[in-house]
Tab-separated table of C-alpha atoms in Angstrom:
chain	number	residue	atom	x	y	z
A	1	UNK	CA	7.252	-13.946	-4.137
A	2	UNK	CA	6.598	-14.913	-7.741
A	3	UNK	CA	9.135	-16.029	-10.298
A	4	UNK	CA	9.358	-17.125	-13.908
A	5	UNK	CA	12.086	-18.242	-16.247
A	6	UNK	CA	12.326	-17.045	-19.825
A	7	UNK	CA	14.609	-17.985	-22.699
A	8	UNK	CA	15.602	-14.957	-24.770
A	9	UNK	CA	14.396	-15.333	-28.368
A	10	UNK	CA	15.385	-11.904	-29.725
A	11	UNK	CA	18.285	-12.445	-32.175
A	12	UNK	CA	20.254	-9.606	-30.574
A	13	UNK	CA	19.460	-10.490	-26.942
A	14	UNK	CA	18.768	-7.809	-24.352
A	15	UNK	CA	20.553	-4.852	-25.939
A	16	UNK	CA	20.017	-1.145	-25.144
A	17	UNK	CA	16.588	-0.586	-26.725
A	18	UNK	CA	14.736	-3.559	-25.218
A	19	UNK	CA	16.590	-3.105	-21.919
A	20	UNK	CA	15.275	0.451	-21.759
A	21	UNK	CA	11.780	-0.717	-22.605
A	22	UNK	CA	11.979	-3.405	-19.897
A	23	UNK	CA	13.199	-0.944	-17.267
A	24	UNK	CA	10.410	1.474	-18.197
A	25	UNK	CA	7.838	-1.321	-17.890
A	26	UNK	CA	9.033	-2.541	-14.473
A	27	UNK	CA	9.194	0.984	-13.026
A	28	UNK	CA	5.397	1.073	-13.176
A	29	UNK	CA	5.333	-1.331	-10.221
A	30	UNK	CA	6.292	-0.768	-6.594
A	31	UNK	CA	7.464	-4.316	-5.895
A	32	UNK	CA	11.109	-5.383	-6.087
A	33	UNK	CA	11.862	-6.982	-9.452
A	34	UNK	CA	15.132	-8.778	-10.088
A	35	UNK	CA	16.487	-10.301	-13.255
A	36	UNK	CA	19.115	-13.033	-13.015
A	37	UNK	CA	21.300	-15.038	-15.359
A	38	UNK	CA	23.930	-17.574	-14.457
A	39	UNK	CA	23.636	-16.939	-10.714
A	40	UNK	CA	24.044	-13.164	-11.124
A	41	UNK	CA	20.939	-11.185	-10.038
A	42	UNK	CA	20.412	-7.513	-10.840
A	43	UNK	CA	17.823	-4.857	-10.069
A	44	UNK	CA	15.496	-4.877	-13.075
A	45	UNK	CA	14.750	-1.162	-12.562
A	46	UNK	CA	18.342	-0.182	-13.397
A	47	UNK	CA	19.258	-0.225	-17.094
A	48	UNK	CA	22.955	-0.840	-16.450
A	49	UNK	CA	22.062	-3.823	-14.284
A	50	UNK	CA	19.876	-5.312	-17.005
A	51	UNK	CA	22.454	-4.687	-19.722
A	52	UNK	CA	25.236	-5.925	-17.428
A	53	UNK	CA	23.812	-9.429	-17.639
A	54	UNK	CA	24.743	-9.471	-21.351
A	55	UNK	CA	21.840	-11.829	-22.062
A	56	UNK	CA	22.009	-13.215	-25.595
A	57	UNK	CA	19.571	-15.232	-27.681
A	58	UNK	CA	19.104	-18.645	-26.083
A	59	UNK	CA	20.115	-17.505	-22.581
A	60	UNK	CA	17.677	-18.259	-19.772
A	61	UNK	CA	16.887	-15.414	-17.388
A	62	UNK	CA	14.890	-15.610	-14.174
A	63	UNK	CA	12.669	-12.759	-13.085
A	64	UNK	CA	11.498	-12.520	-9.479
A	65	UNK	CA	8.789	-10.262	-8.095
A	66	UNK	CA	8.464	-9.467	-4.396
A	67	UNK	CA	6.067	-6.928	-2.944
A	68	UNK	CA	2.530	-5.620	-2.769
A	69	UNK	CA	1.787	-5.562	-6.509
A	70	UNK	CA	3.818	-8.618	-7.477
A	71	UNK	CA	0.850	-10.391	-9.100
A	72	UNK	CA	0.133	-7.505	-11.483
A	73	UNK	CA	3.837	-7.059	-12.215
A	74	UNK	CA	4.257	-10.777	-12.909
A	75	UNK	CA	1.415	-10.751	-15.441
A	76	UNK	CA	2.526	-7.551	-17.185
A	77	UNK	CA	6.227	-8.369	-17.374
A	78	UNK	CA	5.590	-11.966	-18.473
A	79	UNK	CA	3.578	-10.591	-21.372
A	80	UNK	CA	6.247	-7.961	-22.105
A	81	UNK	CA	8.995	-10.581	-22.302
A	82	UNK	CA	6.993	-12.771	-24.688
A	83	UNK	CA	6.173	-9.843	-26.951
A	84	UNK	CA	9.566	-8.124	-26.964
A	85	UNK	CA	12.360	-10.490	-26.052
């Protein structure tokens, strides 16, 4: 299992548009990907789960990757977060 923490830098946080982009990006991988904030973990492949975290600018989220392609997913989603959130 791989994991990384990321502090949201987008002024509007994870709102609908970037949440949709994130879900689309993680669905390219077969491994389980979770996003968590404040002890609450959600399936990162479900837009309502991602938006349900209500992550704002300055919030720290933790993404975990578990499965066959976790290394590729970790690299791609780490890059996605830095470029978009």
